[in-house]
Amino acid sequence: ELLPKVTHLSQRVPLLPTWRHFGQLCPLLEELTFVYDQDIALNAAEVLIDVEDPSEEAEMLAERTKHIYRDAARFAAQLHAGGFEGLAQSCPHLQVIRFKMWDNSFGYNSAPAKEHFSISWRRSKNPRRPFLRNSRENNATRTILEERAHAVPQREWTEEELEEGRDVTEEEAMAAAAAAMLQVMRWFDDASLEAELGL
């Protein structure tokens, strides 16, 4: 018991899925937050610069997001494959699991709190599904990111851009970053939503 009095813990991901480690480290743990921070807007801008056909932008961004953030996709799969059950067994006092994400494009840990987006799961009495998605928080986060992803209307490229490459504006990069963050959030939330709906 290295941290016997700690009840709230934040852990950066990805990490090795040694779920029992958390209970051994913090036996009184009540809330666990997985933190994922990346240069999302910068990465999105690089993707947009590579787009040669405006009609392929959304598809290219989605495909590149899968590659750039594959570590998050892998961790999300591991969390749903056995992580919730392992944490429930290891941490008997654990009530909330949260996944929080923000953009470090403008400096490490520079994003204000309002730019930290999160989804969460709360303890249930169902032994087969020990943690259920927090529908209110998760849906609200997804709605905000969806709105930001579509905040910038698609514009016509200039002839110069069609010939020499696109000039990406900050607004376009931020909208693409929101789309990428939404895609990552869905990797964590969709499996819970499907289980909730019995799909």
Coordinates of N, CA, C and O in Angstrom, one line a residue:
E1 N 0.8 -1.2 0.0 CA 0.0 0.0 0.0 C 0.9 1.2 0.0 O 1.2 1.8 1.0
L2 N 1.3 1.7 -1.2 CA 2.2 2.8 -1.3 C 1.5 4.2 -1.0 O 2.1 5.1 -0.5
L3 N 0.2 4.2 -1.4 CA -0.6 5.5 -1.2 C -1.9 5.1 -0.5 O -3.0 5.2 -1.1
P4 N -1.8 4.8 0.8 CA -3.0 4.2 1.5 C -4.1 5.2 1.7 O -5.3 4.8 2.0
K5 N -3.8 6.5 1.7 CA -4.9 7.5 1.9 C -5.4 8.2 0.7 O -6.4 9.0 0.8
V6 N -4.9 7.8 -0.5 CA -5.3 8.5 -1.7 C -6.7 7.9 -2.2 O -6.9 6.7 -2.3
T7 N -7.6 8.8 -2.4 CA -9.0 8.4 -2.9 C -9.2 8.8 -4.4 O -10.1 8.3 -5.0
H8 N -8.5 9.8 -4.9 CA -8.6 10.3 -6.2 C -7.2 10.2 -6.9 O -6.2 10.8 -6.4
L9 N -7.2 9.6 -8.1 CA -5.9 9.4 -8.8 C -6.0 9.7 -10.2 O -7.0 9.2 -10.9
S10 N -5.0 10.4 -10.8 CA -5.0 10.6 -12.3 C -3.8 9.8 -12.8 O -2.7 9.9 -12.2
Q11 N -4.0 9.2 -13.9 CA -2.9 8.3 -14.6 C -2.9 8.6 -16.0 O -3.9 8.5 -16.7
R12 N -1.7 9.0 -16.6 CA -1.6 9.2 -18.0 C -1.6 7.9 -18.7 O -1.2 6.9 -18.3
V13 N -2.2 7.9 -19.9 CA -2.3 6.7 -20.8 C -1.6 7.1 -22.1 O -1.5 8.3 -22.5
P14 N -1.2 6.0 -22.8 CA -1.4 4.6 -22.6 C -0.5 4.1 -21.5 O 0.5 4.7 -21.1
L15 N -0.9 3.0 -20.9 CA -0.1 2.3 -19.9 C -0.4 0.8 -20.0 O -1.4 0.4 -20.6
L16 N 0.5 0.0 -19.4 CA 0.2 -1.4 -19.4 C -1.0 -1.7 -18.6 O -1.2 -1.2 -17.5
P17 N -1.9 -2.5 -19.1 CA -3.2 -2.8 -18.4 C -3.0 -3.7 -17.2 O -3.6 -4.8 -17.2
T18 N -2.3 -3.3 -16.2 CA -2.1 -4.0 -15.0 C -3.2 -3.5 -14.0 O -2.8 -2.7 -13.1
W19 N -4.4 -3.9 -14.2 CA -5.5 -3.3 -13.4 C -5.4 -3.5 -11.9 O -5.8 -2.6 -11.1
R20 N -4.9 -4.6 -11.5 CA -4.8 -4.9 -10.0 C -3.8 -4.0 -9.3 O -3.8 -3.8 -8.1
H21 N -2.9 -3.4 -10.1 CA -1.9 -2.5 -9.6 C -2.6 -1.3 -8.9 O -2.1 -0.9 -7.8
F22 N -3.7 -0.8 -9.4 CA -4.3 0.3 -8.8 C -4.9 0.0 -7.4 O -4.8 0.8 -6.4
G23 N -5.4 -1.1 -7.2 CA -5.9 -1.5 -5.9 C -4.8 -1.8 -4.9 O -5.0 -1.4 -3.7
Q24 N -3.7 -2.3 -5.4 CA -2.6 -2.5 -4.5 C -1.9 -1.2 -4.1 O -1.5 -1.0 -3.0
L25 N -1.9 -0.2 -5.0 CA -1.3 1.1 -4.8 C -2.2 1.9 -3.9 O -1.7 2.6 -3.0
C26 N -3.5 2.0 -4.2 CA -4.4 2.9 -3.5 C -5.6 2.1 -3.1 O -6.7 2.0 -3.8
P27 N -5.6 1.4 -1.9 CA -6.7 0.5 -1.5 C -8.0 1.2 -1.3 O -9.1 0.6 -1.3
L28 N -7.9 2.6 -1.0 CA -9.2 3.3 -0.8 C -9.6 4.2 -2.0 O -10.4 5.1 -1.8
L29 N -9.1 3.8 -3.1 CA -9.3 4.6 -4.3 C -10.8 4.7 -4.7 O -11.5 3.6 -4.7
E30 N -11.3 5.9 -4.9 CA -12.8 6.1 -5.2 C -13.0 6.6 -6.6 O -14.0 6.4 -7.2
E31 N -12.0 7.4 -7.1 CA -12.1 8.0 -8.5 C -10.8 7.9 -9.2 O -9.8 8.3 -8.7
L32 N -10.9 7.3 -10.4 CA -9.7 7.1 -11.2 C -9.9 7.8 -12.6 O -10.8 7.5 -13.3
T33 N -8.9 8.7 -12.9 CA -9.0 9.4 -14.1 C -7.8 9.0 -15.0 O -6.7 9.2 -14.6
F34 N -8.1 8.6 -16.2 CA -7.1 8.3 -17.2 C -7.0 9.6 -18.1 O -8.0 10.1 -18.7
V35 N -5.8 10.1 -18.2 CA -5.5 11.3 -18.9 C -4.8 11.1 -20.2 O -3.8 10.3 -20.2
Y36 N -5.3 11.7 -21.3 CA -4.6 11.5 -22.6 C -4.5 12.9 -23.2 O -5.5 13.5 -23.6
D37 N -3.3 13.4 -23.3 CA -3.0 14.7 -23.9 C -2.0 14.6 -25.0 O -1.0 13.9 -24.9
Q38 N -2.4 15.2 -26.2 CA -1.6 15.1 -27.4 C -1.6 16.5 -28.1 O -2.4 17.4 -27.8
D39 N -0.8 16.6 -29.1 CA -0.7 17.8 -30.0 C -1.8 17.7 -31.1 O -1.5 17.5 -32.2
I40 N -3.0 17.7 -30.7 CA -4.1 17.3 -31.5 C -4.3 18.3 -32.7 O -4.5 17.9 -33.9
A41 N -4.4 19.6 -32.4 CA -4.6 20.6 -33.5 C -3.4 20.6 -34.5 O -3.6 20.7 -35.7
L42 N -2.2 20.5 -34.0 CA -1.0 20.4 -34.9 C -1.1 19.2 -35.7 O -0.8 19.3 -36.9
N43 N -1.4 18.1 -35.1 CA -1.5 16.8 -35.9 C -2.6 17.0 -37.0 O -2.5 16.5 -38.1
A44 N -3.8 17.6 -36.6 CA -4.9 17.7 -37.5 C -4.5 18.7 -38.7 O -4.8 18.4 -39.8
A45 N -3.7 19.7 -38.4 CA -3.3 20.6 -39.4 C -2.4 19.9 -40.4 O -2.5 20.2 -41.7
E46 N -1.5 19.1 -39.9 CA -0.7 18.3 -40.8 C -1.5 17.4 -41.8 O -1.1 17.3 -42.9
V47 N -2.5 16.8 -41.2 CA -3.4 16.0 -42.1 C -4.1 16.8 -43.1 O -4.1 16.5 -44.3
L48 N -4.6 18.0 -42.7 CA -5.3 18.8 -43.7 C -4.4 19.3 -44.8 O -4.8 19.5 -46.0
I49 N -3.1 19.6 -44.5 CA -2.2 20.1 -45.5 C -2.0 19.0 -46.5 O -1.8 19.3 -47.7
D50 N -2.1 17.7 -46.1 CA -1.9 16.6 -47.1 C -3.1 16.3 -48.0 O -3.0 15.5 -48.9
V51 N -4.2 16.9 -47.6 CA -5.4 16.6 -48.4 C -5.3 17.3 -49.8 O -5.0 18.4 -49.9
E52 N -5.5 16.5 -50.8 CA -5.4 17.0 -52.2 C -6.8 17.2 -52.8 O -6.9 18.0 -53.8
D53 N -7.8 16.5 -52.3 CA -9.2 16.7 -52.8 C -10.1 17.0 -51.7 O -10.2 16.2 -50.7
P54 N -10.8 18.2 -51.7 CA -11.6 18.6 -50.6 C -12.7 17.5 -50.2 O -13.0 17.4 -49.0
S55 N -13.1 16.8 -51.2 CA -14.2 15.8 -50.9 C -13.6 14.6 -50.1 O -14.4 13.8 -49.5
E56 N -12.3 14.5 -50.0 CA -11.7 13.4 -49.2 C -11.3 13.8 -47.8 O -10.7 12.9 -47.1
E57 N -11.5 15.0 -47.4 CA -11.0 15.5 -46.2 C -11.5 14.7 -45.0 O -10.6 14.3 -44.1
A58 N -12.8 14.5 -44.8 CA -13.3 13.8 -43.6 C -12.8 12.4 -43.6 O -12.4 11.9 -42.5
E59 N -12.8 11.7 -44.7 CA -12.3 10.3 -44.7 C -10.8 10.2 -44.4 O -10.4 9.3 -43.6
M60 N -10.0 11.1 -44.9 CA -8.6 11.1 -44.7 C -8.3 11.4 -43.2 O -7.4 10.8 -42.6
L61 N -9.0 12.4 -42.6 CA -8.8 12.7 -41.2 C -9.2 11.6 -40.3 O -8.4 11.3 -39.4
A62 N -10.2 10.9 -40.6 CA -10.7 9.7 -39.8 C -9.6 8.6 -39.9 O -9.3 8.0 -38.9
E63 N -9.1 8.3 -41.1 CA -8.1 7.3 -41.2 C -6.8 7.6 -40.5 O -6.2 6.8 -39.9
R64 N -6.4 8.9 -40.7 CA -5.1 9.3 -40.1 C -5.2 9.3 -38.5 O -4.3 9.1 -37.8
T65 N -6.4 9.7 -38.1 CA -6.7 9.7 -36.6 C -6.5 8.3 -36.1 O -5.9 8.1 -35.0
K66 N -7.0 7.3 -36.8 CA -6.8 5.9 -36.3 C -5.3 5.5 -36.2 O -5.0 4.8 -35.2
H67 N -4.5 6.0 -37.1 CA -3.1 5.7 -37.0 C -2.4 6.6 -36.0 O -1.6 6.0 -35.2
I68 N -2.6 7.9 -35.9 CA -1.9 8.7 -35.0 C -2.2 8.4 -33.5 O -1.3 8.3 -32.7
Y69 N -3.5 8.0 -33.3 CA -3.9 7.7 -31.9 C -4.2 6.3 -31.7 O -5.1 5.9 -30.9
R70 N -3.5 5.4 -32.3 CA -3.7 4.0 -32.2 C -3.4 3.5 -30.8 O -4.0 2.5 -30.4
D71 N -2.6 4.1 -30.1 CA -2.3 3.7 -28.7 C -3.6 3.9 -27.8 O -3.9 3.1 -27.0
A72 N -4.4 5.0 -28.1 CA -5.6 5.2 -27.4 C -6.7 4.2 -27.8 O -7.4 3.7 -26.9
A73 N -6.7 3.9 -29.1 CA -7.7 2.8 -29.5 C -7.4 1.5 -28.9 O -8.3 0.8 -28.4
R74 N -6.1 1.2 -28.7 CA -5.7 -0.1 -28.1 C -6.1 -0.1 -26.6 O -6.6 -1.1 -26.1
F75 N -5.8 1.0 -26.0 CA -6.2 1.1 -24.5 C -7.7 1.0 -24.3 O -8.1 0.4 -23.4
A76 N -8.4 1.7 -25.2 CA -9.9 1.6 -25.1 C -10.4 0.2 -25.2 O -11.3 -0.2 -24.4
A77 N -9.8 -0.5 -26.1 CA -10.2 -1.9 -26.3 C -9.9 -2.8 -25.1 O -10.7 -3.6 -24.6
Q78 N -8.7 -2.5 -24.5 CA -8.3 -3.2 -23.3 C -9.2 -2.9 -22.1 O -9.5 -3.8 -21.3
L79 N -9.5 -1.6 -22.0 CA -10.4 -1.2 -20.9 C -11.7 -2.0 -20.9 O -12.2 -2.4 -19.9
H80 N -12.3 -2.1 -22.1 CA -13.6 -2.8 -22.3 C -13.5 -4.3 -22.2 O -14.4 -5.0 -21.8
A81 N -12.3 -4.8 -22.7 CA -12.1 -6.3 -22.7 C -12.0 -6.9 -21.3 O -12.3 -8.0 -21.1
G82 N -11.5 -6.1 -20.4 CA -11.3 -6.7 -19.0 C -10.9 -5.7 -18.0 O -10.9 -6.0 -16.8
G83 N -10.7 -4.4 -18.4 CA -10.3 -3.4 -17.5 C -11.3 -3.0 -16.5 O -11.0 -2.9 -15.3
F84 N -12.6 -2.9 -16.9 CA -13.6 -2.5 -15.9 C -13.8 -3.6 -14.8 O -13.9 -3.3 -13.7
E85 N -13.8 -4.9 -15.3 CA -13.9 -6.0 -14.3 C -12.7 -6.0 -13.4 O -12.8 -6.3 -12.2
G86 N -11.5 -5.9 -14.0 CA -10.3 -5.9 -13.2 C -10.2 -4.8 -12.1 O -9.9 -5.0 -11.0
L87 N -10.6 -3.6 -12.5 CA -10.7 -2.5 -11.6 C -11.7 -2.7 -10.5 O -11.5 -2.3 -9.4
A88 N -12.9 -3.2 -10.9 CA -13.9 -3.5 -9.9 C -13.5 -4.5 -8.8 O -13.8 -4.3 -7.7
Q89 N -12.7 -5.5 -9.3 CA -12.2 -6.5 -8.3 C -11.1 -6.0 -7.5 O -11.0 -6.2 -6.3
S90 N -10.2 -5.2 -8.1 CA -9.0 -4.7 -7.4 C -9.3 -3.5 -6.5 O -8.7 -3.4 -5.5
C91 N -10.3 -2.7 -6.8 CA -10.6 -1.5 -6.1 C -12.0 -1.5 -5.6 O -12.9 -1.0 -6.3
P92 N -12.3 -2.1 -4.5 CA -13.7 -2.2 -4.0 C -14.4 -0.9 -3.7 O -15.6 -0.8 -3.7
H93 N -13.6 0.2 -3.5 CA -14.2 1.5 -3.2 C -14.4 2.4 -4.4 O -14.9 3.4 -4.3
L94 N -13.9 1.9 -5.5 CA -13.9 2.7 -6.7 C -15.3 2.9 -7.2 O -16.0 2.0 -7.4
Q95 N -15.7 4.2 -7.4 CA -17.0 4.6 -7.8 C -17.1 5.2 -9.2 O -18.1 5.1 -9.9
V96 N -16.0 5.9 -9.6 CA -16.0 6.6 -10.9 C -14.7 6.3 -11.6 O -13.6 6.4 -11.1
I97 N -14.8 6.0 -12.9 CA -13.7 5.9 -13.8 C -13.9 7.0 -14.9 O -15.0 7.1 -15.5
R98 N -12.9 7.8 -15.1 CA -13.0 8.9 -16.1 C -11.9 8.9 -17.1 O -10.8 8.5 -16.8
F99 N -12.3 9.2 -18.4 CA -11.3 9.4 -19.4 C -11.3 10.9 -19.8 O -12.3 11.4 -20.2
K100 N -10.1 11.5 -19.6 CA -10.0 13.0 -19.9 C -9.0 13.2 -21.0 O -7.9 12.6 -21.0
M101 N -9.3 14.1 -21.9 CA -8.5 14.4 -23.0 C -8.4 15.9 -23.3 O -9.4 16.6 -23.1
W102 N -7.2 16.4 -23.7 CA -7.1 17.8 -24.1 C -5.9 17.9 -25.0 O -5.1 17.0 -25.3
D103 N -5.9 19.1 -25.6 CA -4.9 19.5 -26.7 C -3.7 20.2 -26.1 O -3.9 21.2 -25.4
N104 N -2.5 19.7 -26.4 CA -1.3 20.4 -26.0 C -0.6 21.1 -27.1 O 0.6 21.4 -27.0
S105 N -1.3 21.4 -28.2 CA -0.6 22.0 -29.3 C 0.0 23.4 -29.0 O 1.0 23.8 -29.7
F106 N -0.5 24.1 -28.0 CA -0.1 25.4 -27.7 C 0.8 25.5 -26.5 O 1.0 26.5 -25.8
G107 N 1.4 24.3 -26.1 CA 2.2 24.2 -24.9 C 1.8 23.2 -24.0 O 0.6 22.9 -23.8
Y108 N 2.7 22.5 -23.4 CA 2.4 21.4 -22.5 C 1.5 21.9 -21.3 O 1.8 22.8 -20.6
N109 N 0.4 21.2 -21.2 CA -0.5 21.4 -20.1 C -1.0 22.9 -20.1 O -1.3 23.5 -19.0
S110 N -1.1 23.5 -21.3 CA -1.5 24.9 -21.4 C -3.0 25.0 -21.6 O -3.5 26.1 -21.5
A111 N -3.7 24.0 -21.9 CA -5.1 24.1 -22.2 C -5.9 24.4 -20.9 O -5.7 23.7 -19.8
P112 N -6.8 25.4 -20.9 CA -7.5 25.7 -19.7 C -8.5 24.6 -19.4 O -8.8 23.7 -20.2
A113 N -9.0 24.6 -18.1 CA -9.9 23.5 -17.7 C -11.1 23.3 -18.6 O -11.5 22.2 -18.8
K114 N -11.6 24.4 -19.1 CA -12.8 24.3 -19.9 C -12.5 23.6 -21.3 O -13.5 23.1 -22.0
E115 N -11.2 23.4 -21.6 CA -10.9 22.7 -22.8 C -10.5 21.2 -22.5 O -9.9 20.6 -23.4
H116 N -10.7 20.8 -21.3 CA -10.5 19.4 -20.9 C -11.8 18.7 -21.1 O -12.8 19.0 -20.4
F117 N -11.8 17.7 -22.0 CA -13.1 17.0 -22.3 C -13.0 15.6 -21.7 O -12.0 14.9 -21.8
S118 N -14.1 15.2 -21.1 CA -14.1 13.9 -20.4 C -15.4 13.2 -20.6 O -16.5 13.8 -20.8
I119 N -15.3 11.9 -20.4 CA -16.4 11.0 -20.3 C -16.2 10.1 -19.1 O -15.0 10.0 -18.6
S120 N -17.2 9.5 -18.6 CA -17.0 8.7 -17.3 C -17.9 7.5 -17.3 O -18.9 7.4 -18.0
W121 N -17.6 6.7 -16.3 CA -18.4 5.5 -16.0 C -18.6 5.4 -14.5 O -17.7 5.8 -13.7
R122 N -19.8 5.0 -14.1 CA -20.1 5.0 -12.6 C -20.3 3.5 -12.2 O -20.9 2.7 -13.0
R123 N -20.0 3.2 -11.0 CA -20.2 1.9 -10.5 C -21.6 1.4 -10.5 O -22.5 2.3 -10.2
S124 N -21.8 0.2 -10.8 CA -23.2 -0.3 -10.9 C -23.2 -1.6 -10.0 O -22.2 -2.1 -9.5
K125 N -24.4 -2.1 -9.7 CA -24.6 -3.3 -8.9 C -24.7 -4.6 -9.8 O -24.9 -5.7 -9.3
N126 N -24.5 -4.4 -11.1 CA -24.5 -5.5 -12.0 C -23.1 -6.1 -12.1 O -22.2 -5.5 -12.6
P127 N -22.9 -7.3 -11.6 CA -21.6 -7.9 -11.6 C -21.0 -8.2 -13.0 O -19.8 -8.3 -13.2
R128 N -21.9 -8.3 -14.0 CA -21.5 -8.5 -15.4 C -21.0 -7.2 -16.0 O -20.2 -7.2 -17.0
R129 N -21.5 -6.1 -15.6 CA -21.1 -4.8 -16.1 C -20.9 -3.8 -14.9 O -21.8 -3.1 -14.5
P130 N -19.8 -4.0 -14.2 CA -19.6 -3.3 -13.0 C -19.5 -1.7 -13.1 O -19.7 -1.0 -12.1
F131 N -19.3 -1.2 -14.3 CA -19.3 0.2 -14.5 C -20.1 0.6 -15.7 O -19.9 0.0 -16.8
L132 N -21.1 1.5 -15.6 CA -21.9 1.9 -16.6 C -21.6 3.3 -17.0 O -21.2 4.2 -16.2
R133 N -21.8 3.6 -18.3 CA -21.5 5.0 -18.8 C -22.4 6.0 -18.1 O -23.5 5.8 -17.9
N134 N -21.8 7.2 -17.9 CA -22.5 8.3 -17.4 C -23.1 9.1 -18.6 O -22.5 9.9 -19.2
S135 N -24.3 8.7 -18.9 CA -25.0 9.2 -20.1 C -25.0 10.7 -20.2 O -24.7 11.3 -21.3
R136 N -25.3 11.4 -19.1 CA -25.4 12.8 -19.2 C -24.1 13.5 -19.5 O -24.0 14.3 -20.4
E137 N -23.0 13.1 -18.9 CA -21.7 13.7 -19.1 C -21.2 13.3 -20.5 O -20.7 14.1 -21.3
N138 N -21.3 12.0 -20.8 CA -20.8 11.5 -22.1 C -21.5 12.1 -23.3 O -20.8 12.5 -24.3
N139 N -22.8 12.2 -23.2 CA -23.5 12.8 -24.3 C -23.2 14.3 -24.5 O -23.1 14.8 -25.6
A140 N -23.1 15.0 -23.4 CA -22.8 16.4 -23.4 C -21.4 16.6 -24.1 O -21.3 17.5 -24.9
T141 N -20.4 15.8 -23.7 CA -19.1 16.0 -24.2 C -19.1 15.7 -25.7 O -18.5 16.5 -26.5
R142 N -19.8 14.7 -26.1 CA -19.9 14.3 -27.6 C -20.6 15.4 -28.3 O -20.2 15.8 -29.5
T143 N -21.6 16.0 -27.8 CA -22.3 17.1 -28.4 C -21.4 18.3 -28.7 O -21.4 18.9 -29.7
I144 N -20.7 18.7 -27.6 CA -19.8 19.8 -27.7 C -18.8 19.6 -28.8 O -18.5 20.5 -29.7
L145 N -18.1 18.5 -28.9 CA -17.1 18.2 -29.9 C -17.7 18.1 -31.3 O -17.1 18.5 -32.2
E146 N -18.9 17.5 -31.4 CA -19.6 17.5 -32.6 C -19.9 18.9 -33.2 O -19.6 19.1 -34.4
E147 N -20.3 19.8 -32.3 CA -20.6 21.1 -32.8 C -19.3 21.8 -33.2 O -19.3 22.6 -34.2
R148 N -18.2 21.6 -32.4 CA -17.0 22.3 -32.8 C -16.4 21.7 -34.1 O -15.8 22.4 -34.9
A149 N -16.6 20.4 -34.3 CA -16.1 19.8 -35.5 C -16.7 20.4 -36.8 O -16.2 20.4 -37.9
H150 N -18.0 20.9 -36.6 CA -18.7 21.4 -37.8 C -18.9 22.9 -37.7 O -19.7 23.5 -38.3
A151 N -18.1 23.6 -36.8 CA -18.2 25.0 -36.6 C -17.7 25.8 -37.8 O -18.1 27.0 -38.0
V152 N -16.8 25.2 -38.6 CA -16.2 26.0 -39.7 C -16.8 25.4 -41.0 O -16.5 24.2 -41.3
P153 N -17.6 26.2 -41.8 CA -18.2 25.7 -43.0 C -17.1 25.3 -44.0 O -16.0 26.0 -44.1
Q154 N -17.3 24.3 -44.8 CA -16.3 23.9 -45.8 C -16.3 25.0 -46.9 O -17.3 25.5 -47.4
R155 N -15.1 25.5 -47.3 CA -15.0 26.6 -48.2 C -14.4 26.0 -49.5 O -13.8 24.9 -49.6
E156 N -14.6 26.8 -50.5 CA -14.0 26.5 -51.9 C -12.5 26.8 -51.8 O -12.1 27.9 -51.3
W157 N -11.7 25.9 -52.4 CA -10.3 26.2 -52.4 C -10.0 27.2 -53.6 O -10.7 27.2 -54.6
T158 N -9.0 28.0 -53.4 CA -8.6 28.9 -54.5 C -7.8 28.1 -55.5 O -7.4 26.9 -55.3
E159 N -7.7 28.6 -56.7 CA -7.0 28.0 -57.8 C -5.5 27.7 -57.3 O -4.9 26.7 -57.7
E160 N -4.9 28.6 -56.6 CA -3.6 28.5 -56.1 C -3.5 27.3 -55.2 O -2.5 26.5 -55.2
E161 N -4.4 27.1 -54.3 CA -4.4 26.0 -53.3 C -4.6 24.7 -54.1 O -4.0 23.7 -53.7
L162 N -5.4 24.7 -55.1 CA -5.6 23.4 -55.9 C -4.3 23.0 -56.6 O -4.1 21.8 -56.7
E163 N -3.5 24.0 -56.9 CA -2.3 23.7 -57.7 C -1.1 23.5 -56.7 O -0.3 22.6 -57.0
E164 N -1.0 24.3 -55.7 CA 0.2 24.2 -54.8 C 0.0 23.6 -53.4 O 0.9 23.4 -52.7
G165 N -1.3 23.4 -53.1 CA -1.5 22.9 -51.7 C -2.3 23.9 -50.9 O -2.3 25.1 -51.1
R166 N -3.0 23.4 -49.9 CA -4.0 24.2 -49.1 C -3.3 25.0 -48.1 O -2.3 24.5 -47.4
D167 N -3.8 26.2 -47.8 CA -3.5 27.0 -46.7 C -4.5 26.7 -45.6 O -5.7 27.0 -45.7
V168 N -4.0 26.1 -44.5 CA -4.9 25.7 -43.4 C -5.0 26.9 -42.4 O -4.0 27.3 -41.9
T169 N -6.2 27.3 -42.1 CA -6.4 28.3 -41.1 C -6.4 27.7 -39.7 O -6.7 26.5 -39.5
E170 N -6.3 28.6 -38.7 CA -6.3 28.1 -37.3 C -7.7 27.5 -37.0 O -7.8 26.5 -36.3
E171 N -8.7 28.2 -37.5 CA -10.1 27.7 -37.3 C -10.3 26.3 -37.9 O -11.0 25.5 -37.3
E172 N -9.8 26.1 -39.1 CA -10.0 24.8 -39.7 C -9.2 23.7 -38.9 O -9.7 22.6 -38.8
A173 N -8.0 24.1 -38.4 CA -7.2 23.1 -37.6 C -8.0 22.8 -36.3 O -8.0 21.6 -35.9
M174 N -8.6 23.7 -35.7 CA -9.3 23.5 -34.4 C -10.5 22.7 -34.7 O -10.8 21.8 -33.9
A175 N -11.2 22.9 -35.8 CA -12.4 22.1 -36.1 C -12.0 20.6 -36.4 O -12.6 19.7 -35.9
A176 N -10.9 20.5 -37.1 CA -10.4 19.1 -37.4 C -9.9 18.4 -36.1 O -10.1 17.2 -35.9
A177 N -9.3 19.2 -35.2 CA -8.9 18.7 -33.9 C -10.1 18.2 -33.1 O -10.1 17.1 -32.5
A178 N -11.2 18.9 -33.2 CA -12.4 18.5 -32.4 C -13.0 17.2 -33.0 O -13.4 16.3 -32.3
A179 N -12.9 17.1 -34.4 CA -13.4 15.8 -35.0 C -12.5 14.7 -34.6 O -13.0 13.6 -34.3
A180 N -11.2 14.9 -34.5 CA -10.3 13.8 -34.1 C -10.5 13.4 -32.6 O -10.6 12.2 -32.3
M181 N -10.7 14.4 -31.7 CA -11.0 14.1 -30.3 C -12.3 13.4 -30.2 O -12.4 12.5 -29.4
L182 N -13.3 13.7 -31.0 CA -14.6 13.0 -30.9 C -14.4 11.6 -31.3 O -15.0 10.7 -30.7
Q183 N -13.6 11.3 -32.3 CA -13.4 10.0 -32.8 C -12.7 9.2 -31.7 O -13.1 8.0 -31.4
V184 N -11.7 9.8 -31.0 CA -11.1 9.1 -29.9 C -12.1 8.8 -28.8 O -12.1 7.7 -28.2
M185 N -12.9 9.8 -28.4 CA -13.8 9.6 -27.3 C -14.8 8.5 -27.7 O -15.2 7.7 -26.8
R186 N -15.2 8.4 -28.9 CA -16.1 7.3 -29.3 C -15.5 5.9 -29.1 O -16.2 4.9 -28.9
W187 N -14.2 5.8 -29.3 CA -13.6 4.5 -29.1 C -13.8 4.0 -27.6 O -14.0 2.8 -27.4
F188 N -13.8 5.0 -26.7 CA -14.0 4.6 -25.3 C -15.5 4.5 -25.0 O -15.9 3.7 -24.2
D189 N -16.4 5.3 -25.6 CA -17.8 5.4 -25.2 C -18.7 4.5 -26.0 O -19.7 4.1 -25.5
D190 N -18.4 4.3 -27.3 CA -19.4 3.6 -28.1 C -19.6 2.1 -27.6 O -20.7 1.6 -27.6
A191 N -18.5 1.5 -27.1 CA -18.7 0.1 -26.6 C -19.7 0.1 -25.4 O -20.5 -0.8 -25.3
S192 N -19.6 1.1 -24.6 CA -20.5 1.2 -23.4 C -21.9 1.5 -23.9 O -22.9 1.0 -23.3
L193 N -22.0 2.4 -24.9 CA -23.3 2.8 -25.4 C -24.0 1.6 -26.1 O -25.2 1.3 -25.9
E194 N -23.3 0.8 -26.8 CA -23.8 -0.4 -27.5 C -24.3 -1.4 -26.4 O -25.4 -2.0 -26.6
A195 N -23.5 -1.6 -25.4 CA -23.9 -2.5 -24.3 C -25.2 -2.0 -23.6 O -26.1 -2.8 -23.2
E196 N -25.2 -0.7 -23.4 CA -26.4 -0.1 -22.7 C -27.7 -0.4 -23.5 O -28.7 -0.6 -23.0
L197 N -27.5 -0.3 -24.9 CA -28.7 -0.5 -25.8 C -28.9 -1.9 -26.1 O -29.9 -2.2 -26.9
G198 N -28.0 -2.8 -25.7 CA -28.2 -4.2 -26.0 C -27.9 -4.6 -27.4 O -28.4 -5.6 -27.9
L199 N -27.0 -3.9 -28.0 CA -26.6 -4.1 -29.4 C -25.5 -5.1 -29.5 O -24.6 -5.2 -28.6

